[in-house]
Coordinates of C-alpha atoms (C1' of nucleotides) in Angstrom, one line a residue:
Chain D
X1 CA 21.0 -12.2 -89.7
X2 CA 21.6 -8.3 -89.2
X3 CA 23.6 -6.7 -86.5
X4 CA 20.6 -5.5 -85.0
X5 CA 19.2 -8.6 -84.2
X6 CA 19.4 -10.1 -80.7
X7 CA 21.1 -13.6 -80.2
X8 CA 18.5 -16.2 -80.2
X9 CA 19.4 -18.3 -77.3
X10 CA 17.7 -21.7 -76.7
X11 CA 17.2 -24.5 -73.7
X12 CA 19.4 -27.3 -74.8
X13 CA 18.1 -30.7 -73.0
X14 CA 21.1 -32.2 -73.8
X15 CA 23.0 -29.4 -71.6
X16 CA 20.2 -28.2 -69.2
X17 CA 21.4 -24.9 -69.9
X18 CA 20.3 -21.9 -71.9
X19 CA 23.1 -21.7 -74.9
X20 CA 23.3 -19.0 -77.4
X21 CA 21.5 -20.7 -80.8
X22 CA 24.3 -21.5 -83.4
X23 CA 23.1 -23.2 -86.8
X24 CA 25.3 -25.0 -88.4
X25 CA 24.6 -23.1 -91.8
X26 CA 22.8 -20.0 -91.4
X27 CA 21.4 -20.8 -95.4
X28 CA 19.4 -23.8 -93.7
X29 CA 18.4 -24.1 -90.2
X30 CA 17.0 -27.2 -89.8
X31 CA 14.7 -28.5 -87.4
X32 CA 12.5 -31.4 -86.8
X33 CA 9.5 -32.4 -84.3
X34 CA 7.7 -35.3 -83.6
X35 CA 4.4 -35.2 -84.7
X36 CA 1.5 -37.4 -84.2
X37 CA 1.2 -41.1 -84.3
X38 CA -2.4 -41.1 -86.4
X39 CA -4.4 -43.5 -84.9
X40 CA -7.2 -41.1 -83.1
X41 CA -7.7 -37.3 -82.4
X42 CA -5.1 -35.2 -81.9
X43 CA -5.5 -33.9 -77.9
X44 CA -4.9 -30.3 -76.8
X45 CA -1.5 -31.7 -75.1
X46 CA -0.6 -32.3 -78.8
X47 CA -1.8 -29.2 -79.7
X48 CA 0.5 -27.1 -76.8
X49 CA 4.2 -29.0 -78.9
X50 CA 2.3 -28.0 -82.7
X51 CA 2.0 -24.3 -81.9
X52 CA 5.3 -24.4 -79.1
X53 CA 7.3 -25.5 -82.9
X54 CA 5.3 -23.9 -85.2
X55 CA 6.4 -20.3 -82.8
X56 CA 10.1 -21.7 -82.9
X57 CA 9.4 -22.0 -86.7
X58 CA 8.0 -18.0 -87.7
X59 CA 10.8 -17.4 -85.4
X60 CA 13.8 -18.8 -87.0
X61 CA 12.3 -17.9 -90.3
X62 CA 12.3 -14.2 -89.3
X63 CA 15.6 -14.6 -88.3
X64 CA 17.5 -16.2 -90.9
X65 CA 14.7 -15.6 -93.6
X66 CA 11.8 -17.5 -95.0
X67 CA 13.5 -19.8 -97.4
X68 CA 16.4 -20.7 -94.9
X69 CA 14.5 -22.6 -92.6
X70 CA 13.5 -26.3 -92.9
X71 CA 11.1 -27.6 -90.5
X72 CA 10.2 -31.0 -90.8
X73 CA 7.4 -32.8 -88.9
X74 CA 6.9 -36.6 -89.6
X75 CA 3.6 -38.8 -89.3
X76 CA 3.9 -41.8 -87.7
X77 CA 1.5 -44.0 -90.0
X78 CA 2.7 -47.2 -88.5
X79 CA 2.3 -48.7 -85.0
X80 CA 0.4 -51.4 -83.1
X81 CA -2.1 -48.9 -82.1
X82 CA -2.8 -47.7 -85.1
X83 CA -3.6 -51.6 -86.4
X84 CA -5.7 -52.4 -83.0
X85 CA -8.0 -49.5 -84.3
X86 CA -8.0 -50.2 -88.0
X87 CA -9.0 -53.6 -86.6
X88 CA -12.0 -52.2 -84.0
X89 CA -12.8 -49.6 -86.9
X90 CA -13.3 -51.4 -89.8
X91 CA -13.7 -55.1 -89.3
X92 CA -14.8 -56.4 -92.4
X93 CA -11.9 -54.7 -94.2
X94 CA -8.4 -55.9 -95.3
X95 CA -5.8 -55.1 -92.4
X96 CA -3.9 -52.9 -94.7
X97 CA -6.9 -51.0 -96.1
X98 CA -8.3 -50.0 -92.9
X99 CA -4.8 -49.0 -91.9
X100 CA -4.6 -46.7 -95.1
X101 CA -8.2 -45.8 -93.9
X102 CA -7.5 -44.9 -90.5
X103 CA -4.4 -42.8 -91.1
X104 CA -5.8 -40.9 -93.6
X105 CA -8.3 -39.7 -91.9
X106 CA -6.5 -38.8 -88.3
X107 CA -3.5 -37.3 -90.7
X108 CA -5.9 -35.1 -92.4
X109 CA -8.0 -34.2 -88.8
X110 CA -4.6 -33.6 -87.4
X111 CA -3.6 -30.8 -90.4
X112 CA -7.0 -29.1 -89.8
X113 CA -6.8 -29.3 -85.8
X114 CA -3.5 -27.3 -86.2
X115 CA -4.0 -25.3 -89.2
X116 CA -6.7 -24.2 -86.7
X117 CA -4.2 -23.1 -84.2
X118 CA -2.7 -20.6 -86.9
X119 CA 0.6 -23.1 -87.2
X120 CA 2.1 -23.2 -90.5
X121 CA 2.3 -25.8 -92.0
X122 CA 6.1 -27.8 -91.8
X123 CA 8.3 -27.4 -94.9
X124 CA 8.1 -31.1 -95.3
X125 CA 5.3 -33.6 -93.7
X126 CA 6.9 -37.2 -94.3
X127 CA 5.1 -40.0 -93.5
X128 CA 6.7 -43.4 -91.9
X129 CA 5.3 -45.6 -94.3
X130 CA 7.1 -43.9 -97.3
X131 CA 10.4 -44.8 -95.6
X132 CA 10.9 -48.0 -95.1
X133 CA 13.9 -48.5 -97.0
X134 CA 15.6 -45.9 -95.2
X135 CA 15.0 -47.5 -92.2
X136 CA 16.1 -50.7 -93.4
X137 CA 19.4 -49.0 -94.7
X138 CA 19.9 -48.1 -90.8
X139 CA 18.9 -51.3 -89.4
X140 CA 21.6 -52.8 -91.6
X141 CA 24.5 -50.6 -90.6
X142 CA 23.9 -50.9 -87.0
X143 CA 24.3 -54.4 -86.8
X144 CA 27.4 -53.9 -89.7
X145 CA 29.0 -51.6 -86.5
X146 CA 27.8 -54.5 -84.2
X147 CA 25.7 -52.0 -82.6
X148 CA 22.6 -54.2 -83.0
X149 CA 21.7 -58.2 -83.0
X150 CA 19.0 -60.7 -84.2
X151 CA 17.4 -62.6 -81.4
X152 CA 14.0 -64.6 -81.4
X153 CA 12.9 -62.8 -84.9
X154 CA 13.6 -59.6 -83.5
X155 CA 16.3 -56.7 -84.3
X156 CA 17.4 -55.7 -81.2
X157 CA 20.0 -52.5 -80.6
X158 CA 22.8 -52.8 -78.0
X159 CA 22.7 -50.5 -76.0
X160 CA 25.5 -51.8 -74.1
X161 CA 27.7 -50.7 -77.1
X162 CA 27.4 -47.4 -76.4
X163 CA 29.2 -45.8 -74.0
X164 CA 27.5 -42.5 -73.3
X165 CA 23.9 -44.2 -73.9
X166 CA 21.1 -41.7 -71.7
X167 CA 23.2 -38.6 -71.7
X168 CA 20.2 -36.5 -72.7
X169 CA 17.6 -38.6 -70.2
X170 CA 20.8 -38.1 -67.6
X171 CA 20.3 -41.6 -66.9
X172 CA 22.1 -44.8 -67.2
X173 CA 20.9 -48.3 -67.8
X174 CA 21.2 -49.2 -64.3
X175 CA 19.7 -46.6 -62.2
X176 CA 16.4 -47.7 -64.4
X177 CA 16.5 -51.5 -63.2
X178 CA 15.8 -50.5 -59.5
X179 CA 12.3 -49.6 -59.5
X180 CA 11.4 -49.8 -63.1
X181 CA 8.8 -52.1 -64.4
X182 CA 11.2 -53.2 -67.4
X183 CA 10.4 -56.7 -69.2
X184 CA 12.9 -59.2 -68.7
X185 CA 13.1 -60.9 -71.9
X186 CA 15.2 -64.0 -71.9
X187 CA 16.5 -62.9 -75.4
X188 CA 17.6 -59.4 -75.1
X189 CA 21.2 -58.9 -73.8
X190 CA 20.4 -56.0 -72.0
X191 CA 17.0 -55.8 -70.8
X192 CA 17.0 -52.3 -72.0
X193 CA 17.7 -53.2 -75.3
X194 CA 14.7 -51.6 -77.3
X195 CA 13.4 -53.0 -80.6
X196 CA 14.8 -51.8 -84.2
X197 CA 12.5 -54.3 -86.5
X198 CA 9.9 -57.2 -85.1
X199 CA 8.4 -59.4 -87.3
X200 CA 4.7 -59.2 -88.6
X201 CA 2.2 -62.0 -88.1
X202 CA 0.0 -63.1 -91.8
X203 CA -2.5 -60.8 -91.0
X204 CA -0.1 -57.8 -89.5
X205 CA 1.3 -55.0 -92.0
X206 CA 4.8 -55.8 -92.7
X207 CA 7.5 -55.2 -95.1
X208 CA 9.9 -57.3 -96.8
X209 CA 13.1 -57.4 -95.0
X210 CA 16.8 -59.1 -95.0
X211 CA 15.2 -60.3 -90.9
X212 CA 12.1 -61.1 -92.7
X213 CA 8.9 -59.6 -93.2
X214 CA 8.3 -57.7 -90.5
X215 CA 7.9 -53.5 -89.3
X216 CA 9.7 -51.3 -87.7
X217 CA 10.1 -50.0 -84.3
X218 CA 9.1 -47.2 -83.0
X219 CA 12.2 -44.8 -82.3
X220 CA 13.9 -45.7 -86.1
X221 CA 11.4 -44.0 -87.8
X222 CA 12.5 -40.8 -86.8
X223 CA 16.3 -41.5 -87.0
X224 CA 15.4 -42.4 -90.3
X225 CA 13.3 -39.2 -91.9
X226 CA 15.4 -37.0 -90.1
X227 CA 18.8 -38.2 -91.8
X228 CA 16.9 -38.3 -94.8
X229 CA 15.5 -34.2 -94.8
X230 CA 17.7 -32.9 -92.7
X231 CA 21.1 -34.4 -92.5
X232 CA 23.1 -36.5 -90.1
X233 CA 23.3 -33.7 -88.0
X234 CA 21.0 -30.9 -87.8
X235 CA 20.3 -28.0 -85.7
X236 CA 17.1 -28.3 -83.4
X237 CA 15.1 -31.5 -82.4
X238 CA 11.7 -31.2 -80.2
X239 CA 9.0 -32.7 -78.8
X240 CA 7.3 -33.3 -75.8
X241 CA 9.0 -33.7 -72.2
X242 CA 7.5 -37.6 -72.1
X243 CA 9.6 -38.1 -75.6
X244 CA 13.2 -37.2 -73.5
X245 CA 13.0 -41.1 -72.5
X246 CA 13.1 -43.2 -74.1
X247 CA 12.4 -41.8 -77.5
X248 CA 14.5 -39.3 -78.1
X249 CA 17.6 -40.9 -76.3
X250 CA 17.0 -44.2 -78.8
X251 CA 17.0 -42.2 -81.7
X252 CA 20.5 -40.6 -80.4
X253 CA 21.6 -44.0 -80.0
X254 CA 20.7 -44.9 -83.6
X255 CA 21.6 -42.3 -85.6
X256 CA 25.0 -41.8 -84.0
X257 CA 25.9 -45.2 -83.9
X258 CA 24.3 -45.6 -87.3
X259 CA 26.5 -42.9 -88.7
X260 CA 29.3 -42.8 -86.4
X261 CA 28.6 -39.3 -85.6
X262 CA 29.0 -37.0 -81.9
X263 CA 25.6 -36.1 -82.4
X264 CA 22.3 -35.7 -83.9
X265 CA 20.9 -32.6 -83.2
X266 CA 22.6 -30.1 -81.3
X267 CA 19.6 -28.3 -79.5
X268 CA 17.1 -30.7 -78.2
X269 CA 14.2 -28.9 -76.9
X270 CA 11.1 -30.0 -74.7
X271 CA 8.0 -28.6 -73.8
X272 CA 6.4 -28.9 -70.6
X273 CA 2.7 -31.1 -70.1
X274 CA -0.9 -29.2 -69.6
X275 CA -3.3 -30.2 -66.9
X276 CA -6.5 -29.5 -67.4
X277 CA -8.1 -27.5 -64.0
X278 CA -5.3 -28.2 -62.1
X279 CA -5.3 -32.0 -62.6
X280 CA -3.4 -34.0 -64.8
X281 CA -5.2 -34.6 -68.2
X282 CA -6.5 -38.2 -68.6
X283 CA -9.4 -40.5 -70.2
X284 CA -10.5 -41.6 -67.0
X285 CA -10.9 -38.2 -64.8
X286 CA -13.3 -37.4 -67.4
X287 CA -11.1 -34.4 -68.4
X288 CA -9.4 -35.4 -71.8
X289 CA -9.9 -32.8 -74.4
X290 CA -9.6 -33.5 -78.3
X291 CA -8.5 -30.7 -80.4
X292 CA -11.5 -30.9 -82.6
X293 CA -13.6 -31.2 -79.1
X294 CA -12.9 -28.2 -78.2
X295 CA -13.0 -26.1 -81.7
X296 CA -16.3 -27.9 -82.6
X297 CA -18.6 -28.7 -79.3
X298 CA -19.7 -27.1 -75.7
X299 CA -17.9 -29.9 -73.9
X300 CA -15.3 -27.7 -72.4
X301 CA -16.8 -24.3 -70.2
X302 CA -19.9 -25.2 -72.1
X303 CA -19.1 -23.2 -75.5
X304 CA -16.7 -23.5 -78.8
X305 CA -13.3 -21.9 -79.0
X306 CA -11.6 -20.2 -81.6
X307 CA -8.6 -21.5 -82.6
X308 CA -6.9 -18.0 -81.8
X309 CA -8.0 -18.3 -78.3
X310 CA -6.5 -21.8 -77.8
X311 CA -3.5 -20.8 -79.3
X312 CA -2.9 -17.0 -77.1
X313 CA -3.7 -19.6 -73.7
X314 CA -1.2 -21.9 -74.9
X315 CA 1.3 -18.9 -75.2
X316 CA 0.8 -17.1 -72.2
X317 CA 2.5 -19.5 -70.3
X318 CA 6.5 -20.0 -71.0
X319 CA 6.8 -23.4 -72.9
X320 CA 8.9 -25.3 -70.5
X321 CA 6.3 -24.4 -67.9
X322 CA 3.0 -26.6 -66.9
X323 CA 0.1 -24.6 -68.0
X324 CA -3.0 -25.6 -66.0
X325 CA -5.3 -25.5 -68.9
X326 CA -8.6 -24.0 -67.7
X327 CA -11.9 -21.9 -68.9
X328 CA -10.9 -18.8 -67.1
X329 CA -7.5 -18.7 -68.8
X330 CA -9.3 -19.2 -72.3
X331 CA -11.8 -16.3 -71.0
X332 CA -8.8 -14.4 -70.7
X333 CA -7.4 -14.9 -73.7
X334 CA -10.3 -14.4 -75.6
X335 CA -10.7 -10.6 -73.9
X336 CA -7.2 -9.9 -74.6
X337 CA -7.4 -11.2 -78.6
X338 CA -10.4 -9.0 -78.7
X339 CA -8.9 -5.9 -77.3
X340 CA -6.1 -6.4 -79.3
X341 CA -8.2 -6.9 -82.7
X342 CA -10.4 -3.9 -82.2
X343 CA -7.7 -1.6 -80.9
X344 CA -6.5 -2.5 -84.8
X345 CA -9.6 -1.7 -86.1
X346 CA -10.3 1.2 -84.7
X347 CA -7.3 2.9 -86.7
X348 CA -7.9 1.2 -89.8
X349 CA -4.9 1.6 -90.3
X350 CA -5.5 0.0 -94.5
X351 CA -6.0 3.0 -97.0
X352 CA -9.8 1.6 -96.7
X353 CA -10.9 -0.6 -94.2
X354 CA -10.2 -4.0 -93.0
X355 CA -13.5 -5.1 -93.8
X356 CA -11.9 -4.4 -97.2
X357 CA -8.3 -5.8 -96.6
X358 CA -10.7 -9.0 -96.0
X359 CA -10.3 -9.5 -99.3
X360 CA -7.6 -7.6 -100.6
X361 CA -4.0 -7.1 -100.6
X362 CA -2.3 -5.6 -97.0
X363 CA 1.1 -5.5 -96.6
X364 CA 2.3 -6.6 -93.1
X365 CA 4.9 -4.2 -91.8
X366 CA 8.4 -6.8 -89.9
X367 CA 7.4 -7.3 -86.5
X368 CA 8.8 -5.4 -83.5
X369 CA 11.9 -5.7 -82.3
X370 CA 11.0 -6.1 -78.8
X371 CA 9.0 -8.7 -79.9
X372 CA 11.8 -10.7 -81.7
X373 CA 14.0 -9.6 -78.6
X374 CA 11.5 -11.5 -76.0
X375 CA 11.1 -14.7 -78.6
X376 CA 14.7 -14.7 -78.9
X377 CA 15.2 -15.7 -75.3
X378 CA 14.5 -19.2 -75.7
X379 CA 10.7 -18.4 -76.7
X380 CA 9.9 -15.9 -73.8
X381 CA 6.4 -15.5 -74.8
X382 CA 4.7 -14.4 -72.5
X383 CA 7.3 -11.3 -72.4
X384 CA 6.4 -10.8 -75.7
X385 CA 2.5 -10.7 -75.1
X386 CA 3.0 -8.1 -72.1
X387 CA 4.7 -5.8 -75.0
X388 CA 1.2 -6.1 -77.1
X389 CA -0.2 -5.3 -73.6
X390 CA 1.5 -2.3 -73.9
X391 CA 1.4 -1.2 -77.3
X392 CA -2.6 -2.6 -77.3
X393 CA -3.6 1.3 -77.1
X394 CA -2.5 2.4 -80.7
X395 CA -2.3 6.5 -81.2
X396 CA -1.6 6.4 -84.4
X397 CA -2.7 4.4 -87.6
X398 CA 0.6 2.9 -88.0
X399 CA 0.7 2.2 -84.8
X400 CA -2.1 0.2 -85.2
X401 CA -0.7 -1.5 -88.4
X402 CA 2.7 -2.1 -86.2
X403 CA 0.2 -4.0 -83.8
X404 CA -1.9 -6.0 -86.7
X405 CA 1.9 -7.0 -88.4
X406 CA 2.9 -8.2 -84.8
X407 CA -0.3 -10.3 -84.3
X408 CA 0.1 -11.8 -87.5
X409 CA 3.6 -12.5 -87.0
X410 CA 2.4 -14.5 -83.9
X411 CA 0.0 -16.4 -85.8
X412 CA -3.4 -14.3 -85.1
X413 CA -4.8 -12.9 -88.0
X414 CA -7.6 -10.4 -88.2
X415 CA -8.9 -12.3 -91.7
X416 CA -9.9 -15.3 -89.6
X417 CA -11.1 -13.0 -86.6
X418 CA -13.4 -11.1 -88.7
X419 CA -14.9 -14.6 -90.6
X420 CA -15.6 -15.5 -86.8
X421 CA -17.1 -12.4 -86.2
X422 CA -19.5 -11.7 -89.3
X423 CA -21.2 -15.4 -88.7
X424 CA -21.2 -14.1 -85.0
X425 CA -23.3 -10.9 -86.1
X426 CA -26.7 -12.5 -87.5
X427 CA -28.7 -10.4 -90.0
X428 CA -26.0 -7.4 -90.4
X429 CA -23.2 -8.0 -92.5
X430 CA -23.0 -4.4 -93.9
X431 CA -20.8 -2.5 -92.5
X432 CA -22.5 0.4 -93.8
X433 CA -25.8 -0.2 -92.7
X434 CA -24.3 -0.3 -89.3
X435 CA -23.1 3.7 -89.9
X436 CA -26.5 4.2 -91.1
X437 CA -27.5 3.1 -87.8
X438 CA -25.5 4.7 -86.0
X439 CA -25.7 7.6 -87.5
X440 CA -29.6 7.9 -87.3
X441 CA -29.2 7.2 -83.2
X442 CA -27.1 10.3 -83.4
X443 CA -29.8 12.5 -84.7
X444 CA -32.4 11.2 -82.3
X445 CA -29.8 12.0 -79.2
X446 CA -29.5 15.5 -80.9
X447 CA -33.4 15.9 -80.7
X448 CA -33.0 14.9 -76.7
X449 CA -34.9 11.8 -78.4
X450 CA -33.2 8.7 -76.0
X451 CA -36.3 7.1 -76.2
X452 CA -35.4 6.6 -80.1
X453 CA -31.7 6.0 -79.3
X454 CA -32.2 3.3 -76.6
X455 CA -34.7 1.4 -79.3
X456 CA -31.6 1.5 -81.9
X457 CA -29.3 0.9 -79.3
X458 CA -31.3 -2.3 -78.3
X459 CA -31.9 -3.6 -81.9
X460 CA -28.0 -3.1 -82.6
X461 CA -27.0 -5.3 -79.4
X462 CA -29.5 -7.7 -80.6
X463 CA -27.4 -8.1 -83.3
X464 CA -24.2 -8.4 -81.1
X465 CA -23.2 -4.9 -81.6
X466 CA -22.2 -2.9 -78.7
X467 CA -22.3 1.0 -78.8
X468 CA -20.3 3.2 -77.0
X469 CA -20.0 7.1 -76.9
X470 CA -17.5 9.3 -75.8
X471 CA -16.5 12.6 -76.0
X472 CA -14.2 14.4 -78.6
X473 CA -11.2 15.7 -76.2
X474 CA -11.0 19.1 -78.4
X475 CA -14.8 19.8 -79.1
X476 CA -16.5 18.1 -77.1
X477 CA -18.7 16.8 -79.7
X478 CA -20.2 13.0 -78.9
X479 CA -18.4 10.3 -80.8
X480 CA -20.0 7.0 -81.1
X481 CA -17.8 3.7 -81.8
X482 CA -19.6 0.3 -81.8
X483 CA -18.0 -3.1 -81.7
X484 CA -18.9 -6.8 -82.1
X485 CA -19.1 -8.7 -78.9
X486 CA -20.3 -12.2 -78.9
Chain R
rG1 C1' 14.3 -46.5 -55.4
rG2 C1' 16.8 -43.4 -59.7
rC3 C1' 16.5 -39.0 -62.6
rC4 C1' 14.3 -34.1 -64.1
rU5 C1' 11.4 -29.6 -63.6
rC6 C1' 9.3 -26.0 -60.5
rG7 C1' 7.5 -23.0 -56.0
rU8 C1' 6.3 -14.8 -57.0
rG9 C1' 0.2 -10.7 -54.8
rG10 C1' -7.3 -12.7 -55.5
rC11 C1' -5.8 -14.9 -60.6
rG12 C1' -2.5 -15.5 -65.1
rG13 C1' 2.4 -14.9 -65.0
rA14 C1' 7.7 -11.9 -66.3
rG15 C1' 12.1 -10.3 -64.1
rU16 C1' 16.0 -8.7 -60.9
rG17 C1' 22.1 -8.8 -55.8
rG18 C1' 19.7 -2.8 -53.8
rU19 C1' 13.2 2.3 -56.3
rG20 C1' 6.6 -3.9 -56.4
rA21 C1' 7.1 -5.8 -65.2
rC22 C1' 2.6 -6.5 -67.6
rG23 C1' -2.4 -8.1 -68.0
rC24 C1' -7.1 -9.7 -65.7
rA25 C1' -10.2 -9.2 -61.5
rG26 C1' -11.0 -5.6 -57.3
rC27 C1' -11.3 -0.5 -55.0
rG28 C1' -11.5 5.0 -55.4
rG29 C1' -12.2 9.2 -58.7
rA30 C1' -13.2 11.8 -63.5
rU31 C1' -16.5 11.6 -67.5
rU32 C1' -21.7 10.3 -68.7
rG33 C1' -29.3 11.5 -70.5
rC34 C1' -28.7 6.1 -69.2
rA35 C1' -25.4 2.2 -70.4
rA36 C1' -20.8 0.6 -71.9
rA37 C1' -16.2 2.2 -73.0
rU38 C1' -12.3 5.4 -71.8
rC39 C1' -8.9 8.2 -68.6
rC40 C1' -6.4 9.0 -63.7
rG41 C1' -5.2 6.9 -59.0
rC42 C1' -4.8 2.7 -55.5
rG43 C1' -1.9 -3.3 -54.0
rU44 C1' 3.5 -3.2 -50.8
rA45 C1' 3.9 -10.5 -53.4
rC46 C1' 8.3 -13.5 -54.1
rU47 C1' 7.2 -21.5 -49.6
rC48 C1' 10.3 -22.2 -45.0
rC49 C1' 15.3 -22.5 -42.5
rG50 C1' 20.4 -21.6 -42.7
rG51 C1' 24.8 -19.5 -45.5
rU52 C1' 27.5 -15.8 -48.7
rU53 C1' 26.9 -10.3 -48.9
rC54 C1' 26.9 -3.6 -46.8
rA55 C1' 22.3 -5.6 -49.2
rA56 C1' 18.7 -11.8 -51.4
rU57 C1' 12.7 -12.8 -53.8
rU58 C1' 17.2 -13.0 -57.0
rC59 C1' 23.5 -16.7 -55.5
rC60 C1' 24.8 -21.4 -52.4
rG61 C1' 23.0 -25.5 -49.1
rG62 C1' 19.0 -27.9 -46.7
rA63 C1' 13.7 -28.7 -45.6
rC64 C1' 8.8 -28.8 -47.1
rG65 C1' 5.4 -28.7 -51.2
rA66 C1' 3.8 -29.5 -56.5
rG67 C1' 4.4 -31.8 -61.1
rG68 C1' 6.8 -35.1 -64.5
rC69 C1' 9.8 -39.3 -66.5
rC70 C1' 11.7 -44.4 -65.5
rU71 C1' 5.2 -48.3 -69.3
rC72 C1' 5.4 -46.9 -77.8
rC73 C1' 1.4 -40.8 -73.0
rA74 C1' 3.0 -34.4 -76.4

RNA sequence: GGCCUCGUGGCGGAGUGGUGACGCAGCGGAUUGCAAAUCCGCGUACUCCGGUUCAAUUCCGGACGAGGCCUCCA
């Protein structure tokens, strides 16, 4: 980190206080999120935590540097859900195979929702099912530290046996008796006692274990990849604002009992929910939005998205906030991305052309400081989008490079923006012919021909270009831009 | 019932113990063959009630309101 960077501070959950970000070696910052149990389509909910991370992520990396930050982002590739659909989905099929079927397929939707959403992708992607043993290895030690117990073919953990069990919830066992609909089974010792391994039926996937063959629960799995990529304690854990309780505060409970530790992570960070025109987002309101859904059909406002314009709504809004998730905030987005993109293009600021730096070689320039400055304070984005506002009128070509580096350091990128907009243009993909165009209007408008200019004019907007003319401050000379507008 | 967020102009939303961020929309003007774009100007907002203070939208307390968690839902 150089002096002239700002202090990265960050929301802990764990403190509900804004702390000054620390890592515990500046060589690797590690971080972990957790991803998406892959039993269906990724919503737009899940989308808001991939892109709030994947911001965290470009940050940290700007920070401390590219190869000093480890993100890691597991896929939860086992659960009941997962086997109830594997079940419904492919009937005729082995259990296992359909599992293997189903989770392949939502894994891989997932990676293409988000890649999508211009997040990069995590340093490591691991998958539940590939660690088993680890979790077995955890099970074992936390009844070794009698911090867990066998009961009815069950693992249970104790969460009696730990004292400061729901610090990060700020709650305690007790308060969550009173009005909680909590399962009072006879053969847990707590009925908040949450389940480390359960035992798998014939037909259910399980794994060979010292309590039999059985699966795990839901919280180890994430005790267990974390330790195993990141460490026994690492720097920054997030996920959603539903995952405070219980999941996050059982894997707390398991990884420090486990190891014996203070800690697990020492920044937990949550990001708020989305509701969807001002109501909250579910199946049965008729107002539950896949990822894909909204890339791929007209279900939503009645047209596709681009990715981009998902990802600016989702960042306008700071990411502890709600963000009502609704068509005129996408509109918005969208005019503001475009502004933004053809302010860039208008300078060109590439010795060529970005119609050539499509497919060549540009060189972003770092990102601005005021921008690092706003992200720094625990991910002030939408500060840092009101400094693009302001610097969206670029005087100068670097200026307008300044502004392309900065949108790609945010995760827009005028390659993508441009592929949108050449299949948005129809016949004319020549840039060239466009000039010609253009150029041949000019002449007519010379000759006080406008009946000649307006045809041209007309055939370019049929196209989806959109002329404008203005005047040259110093000779007054008309000057004629066009742009693509879909 | 317990716990946690949050209440800023038509909208999205920053921020601050004392001159109304920024953007969108709107209004007026300049420019213009027309159109669009562009440029200039315009808003007097901080849920309510107390308290602290010379001064509160900002700090403290309370009320009201919104949302969330306590159900393997991000």
């Amino acid at each position: 980190m150089t002096s002239g960077t700002p202090q990265l501070s960050l929301y802990n959950t764990l403190t509900r206080k804004k702390e000054p970000f620390v890592p515990i070696d500046a060589a690797n910052v590690r971080m972990y999120a957790c991803g998406p149990t892959v039993y269906d389509f990724a919503h737009i909910g899940n989308g808001r935590m991939a892109i709030v991370f994947d911001l965290l992520f470009r940050l940290l990396r700007q920070v401390y540097g590219p190869d000093h930050v480890t993100y890691v982002r597991n896929i939860t590739d086992v659960d009941d859900k997962i086997n109830a659909r594997a079940a419904r989905d492919f009937p005729g099929l082995d259990l296992n195979e359909a599992i293997r079927k189903v989770t392949e397929k939502t894994a891989a939707q997932y990676q293409s929702d988000v890649t999508a959403l211009g997040c990069l992708e995590p340093t490591i992607q691991p998958r539940a099912t590939d660690n088993i043993e680890q979790m077995q290895t955890l099970i074992t030690a936390l009844i070794k530290r009698s911090h867990a117990y066998e009961a009815n073919g069950e693992v249970l953990f104790e969460v009696g046996s730990m004292p400061d069990y729901g610090k990060l919830s700020g709650r305690n066992p007790e308060d969550n008796l009173a009005g909680a609909r909590v399962a009072v089974d006879a053969h847990k010792k707590n009925p908040a006692d949450f389940v480390l391994w359960k035992q798998s039926s014939a037909e259910e996937p399980g794994w060979d274990s010292p309590w039999g063959r059985g699966r795990p629960g839901w919280h180890i799995e994430c005790s267990a990849m974390s330790e195993r990529y990141l460490g026994q304690l690492f720097d920054i854990h997030g996920g959603g604002l539903d995952l405070i309780f219980p999941h996050h505060e059982n894997e707390i409970a398991q990884s420090r009992c486990a190891h014996g530790t203070h800690a697990m992570a020492n920044v937990w960070m949550h990001n708020g929910f989305l509701q969807v025109e001002g109501e909250k987002m579910s199946k049965s309101l008729g107002n539950f939005f896949t990822i894909a859904q909204l890339l791929e059909t007209t279900d939503f406002g009645g047209r596709k998205w681009p990715g981009e314009v998902l990802r600016l709504a989702m960042l306008m809004t700071h990411y502890r906030q709600p963000i009502d998730f609704t068509v005129a905030q996408l509109q918005l987005s969208e005019a503001k991305l475009k502004q933004w993109y053809e302010a860039v293009f208008e300078h060109s600021p590439m010795p060529t052309s970005w119609w050539e730096h499509l497919n060549g070689t540009g060189a972003y320039l770092p990102p601005s400081q005021e921008l690092i400055a706003a992200l720094s304070d625990d991910l002030n984005s939408h500060l840092a989008l009101s400094f693009l506002d302001r610097t969206a009128r670029p005087s100068s070509a670097s200026e307008a490079a300044q502004l392309a580096s900065d949108l790609h350091f945010l995760g827009f990128d005028m390659e993508s923006f441009w592929e949108t907009c050449r299949l948005a243009m129809g016949e004319i993909t020549d840039k060239g012919e466009i000039d010609g165009l253009v150029a041949a209007r000019g002449e007519a408008l010379a000759n006080k021909d406008f009946a000649t200019a307006d045809r041209i004019r007309a055939e370019l907007a049929e196209q989806g270009i959109a002329l404008m003319d203005s005047k040259d401050p110093e000779t007054g000379e008309r000057r004629t831009k066009w742009e693509i507008k879909r």
